[in-house]
Amino acid sequence: QVQLVESGGGSVQAGGSLRLSCAASGSIFSINAMGWYRQAPGKQRELVAAITSGGSTNYADPAKDRFTISRDNAKNTVYLQMNSLKPEDTAVYYCKAEISLKQIILGPLPARDYWGQGTQVTVSS
C-alpha cells in the first residue's frame, strides 16, 4: 500500500516562510496529480494548490502570489513553498496524490486518491 509522509509544518510569525514536503512510497505504478489541501477548525477542507504529472499548476486565490507548488517525479515528492504567511493560513495541511498501484499478475490497478496524515501550520501575529 501507499504511504504519504509529510514534513515541514510548524509555527511561524506572520510574514515568515515554511516549506512543506510530501513523499509517496509503496507499490506505486504511477502518480498523476498531486496537491495540497488545508482545513482550519470549523471549516471545510479546501484546495490550496495542485500540480499535474507534467507540471501544470493550479492555485486557490489565497495561495496565489505567496505559495508555490512543485514536484520531483523521480522522488515521488510534492512541495509547497509558503511565503509571506498570514494568521489566516493557520490550518492542518494535507497532501493528496492520485496513485495507481502495481499489481504483478493483472497489471496496474486503477488510480485512486491517497492522503497524508496532515501537518499543522500555525501562523501567529
Short mmCIF file of C-alpha atoms in Angstrom, two decimals:
data_model
loop_
_atom_site.label_atom_id
_atom_site.label_comp_id
_atom_site.label_asym_id
_atom_site.label_seq_id
_atom_site.Cartn_x
_atom_site.Cartn_y
_atom_site.Cartn_z
CA GLN A 1 0.00 0.00 0.00
CA VAL A 2 0.91 3.67 -0.25
CA GLN A 3 2.29 5.97 2.39
CA LEU A 4 2.40 9.75 2.08
CA VAL A 5 4.88 11.21 4.54
CA GLU A 6 4.64 14.94 5.17
CA SER A 7 7.17 17.21 6.78
CA GLY A 8 7.89 20.90 7.20
CA GLY A 9 4.96 22.10 9.26
CA GLY A 10 5.39 24.19 12.36
CA SER A 11 4.81 27.56 13.96
CA VAL A 12 5.98 30.82 12.46
CA GLN A 13 5.41 34.52 12.86
CA ALA A 14 3.35 36.41 10.32
CA GLY A 15 5.47 37.18 7.29
CA GLY A 16 7.57 34.07 7.73
CA SER A 17 8.01 31.10 5.44
CA LEU A 18 7.63 27.35 5.54
CA ARG A 19 8.34 24.63 3.02
CA LEU A 20 6.15 21.54 3.18
CA SER A 21 7.23 18.26 1.65
CA CYS A 22 5.26 15.10 0.94
CA ALA A 23 6.93 11.92 -0.26
CA ALA A 24 4.93 8.98 -1.56
CA SER A 25 6.19 5.44 -1.18
CA GLY A 26 4.89 1.93 -1.69
CA SER A 27 3.93 -0.29 -4.60
CA ILE A 28 3.47 2.66 -6.93
CA PHE A 29 2.97 2.21 -10.65
CA SER A 30 2.38 5.88 -11.40
CA ILE A 31 1.35 9.15 -9.79
CA ASN A 32 -0.90 11.55 -11.61
CA ALA A 33 -2.00 14.78 -9.94
CA MET A 34 -0.69 15.79 -6.52
CA GLY A 35 -1.91 18.58 -4.33
CA TRP A 36 -2.10 20.33 -1.01
CA TYR A 37 -5.29 20.96 0.93
CA ARG A 38 -5.88 22.62 4.26
CA GLN A 39 -8.52 22.55 6.94
CA ALA A 40 -8.95 25.13 9.66
CA PRO A 41 -11.04 24.45 12.79
CA GLY A 42 -14.74 24.54 11.98
CA LYS A 43 -14.03 24.84 8.26
CA GLN A 44 -14.30 22.54 5.27
CA ARG A 45 -11.14 21.11 3.80
CA GLU A 46 -10.14 23.27 0.85
CA LEU A 47 -7.74 23.05 -2.03
CA VAL A 48 -4.59 25.13 -1.71
CA ALA A 49 -2.65 24.10 -4.80
CA ALA A 50 -2.43 21.22 -7.24
CA ILE A 51 0.06 20.06 -9.82
CA THR A 52 -0.17 17.56 -12.66
CA SER A 53 2.43 15.00 -13.58
CA GLY A 54 3.52 17.34 -16.36
CA GLY A 55 3.99 20.29 -14.03
CA SER A 56 0.85 22.33 -14.72
CA THR A 57 -0.30 24.10 -11.57
CA ASN A 58 -3.49 25.49 -10.10
CA TYR A 59 -3.80 27.67 -7.00
CA ALA A 60 -6.64 28.74 -4.80
CA ASP A 61 -6.89 32.51 -4.63
CA PRO A 62 -5.42 32.85 -1.10
CA ALA A 63 -2.32 30.95 -2.24
CA LYS A 64 -1.64 32.89 -5.40
CA ASP A 65 1.46 35.09 -5.35
CA ARG A 66 2.56 33.68 -1.99
CA PHE A 67 2.70 29.90 -2.35
CA THR A 68 4.45 27.75 -4.92
CA ILE A 69 3.75 24.08 -5.56
CA SER A 70 6.33 21.88 -7.23
CA ARG A 71 7.18 18.21 -7.58
CA ASP A 72 10.06 15.88 -8.16
CA ASN A 73 8.70 12.92 -10.08
CA ALA A 74 11.88 10.90 -9.61
CA LYS A 75 11.40 11.16 -5.84
CA ASN A 76 7.60 10.89 -5.85
CA THR A 77 7.59 14.09 -3.84
CA VAL A 78 5.49 17.24 -3.90
CA TYR A 79 6.44 20.50 -2.20
CA LEU A 80 4.64 23.61 -1.09
CA GLN A 81 6.74 26.70 -0.55
CA MET A 82 4.77 29.14 1.57
CA ASN A 83 5.97 32.72 1.85
CA SER A 84 4.51 35.82 3.48
CA LEU A 85 2.43 33.68 5.79
CA LYS A 86 -0.60 35.20 7.46
CA PRO A 87 -2.54 34.14 10.55
CA GLU A 88 -5.42 33.09 8.30
CA ASP A 89 -3.12 30.47 6.77
CA THR A 90 -3.25 28.59 10.06
CA ALA A 91 -4.64 25.12 9.38
CA VAL A 92 -3.81 21.46 9.09
CA TYR A 93 -2.28 20.93 5.67
CA TYR A 94 -2.87 17.64 3.87
CA CYS A 95 -1.04 16.12 0.95
CA LYS A 96 -3.04 14.25 -1.68
CA ALA A 97 -1.82 12.12 -4.55
CA GLU A 98 -3.66 10.29 -7.30
CA ILE A 99 -1.82 6.98 -7.50
CA SER A 100 -2.08 3.77 -9.48
CA LEU A 101 -0.69 0.80 -7.58
CA LYS A 102 1.29 -2.07 -9.01
CA GLN A 103 -0.45 -5.41 -9.43
CA ILE A 104 2.05 -8.02 -10.53
CA ILE A 105 -0.31 -10.57 -12.06
CA LEU A 106 -3.05 -8.47 -13.65
CA GLY A 107 -1.25 -5.16 -14.16
CA PRO A 108 -1.66 -1.77 -12.52
CA LEU A 109 -4.80 -1.05 -10.55
CA PRO A 110 -6.99 1.97 -11.39
CA ALA A 111 -5.76 5.21 -9.89
CA ARG A 112 -7.27 6.48 -6.67
CA ASP A 113 -6.60 9.27 -4.22
CA TYR A 114 -4.35 8.82 -1.21
CA TRP A 115 -3.99 11.28 1.64
CA GLY A 116 -1.23 12.16 4.03
CA GLN A 117 -1.78 12.39 7.76
CA GLY A 118 -1.74 16.17 7.80
CA THR A 119 0.74 18.61 9.27
CA GLN A 120 -0.10 21.60 11.44
CA VAL A 121 0.83 25.07 10.25
CA THR A 122 0.36 27.84 12.78
CA VAL A 123 1.00 31.49 11.96
CA SER A 124 0.98 33.98 14.81
CA SER A 125 0.62 37.73 14.58
#
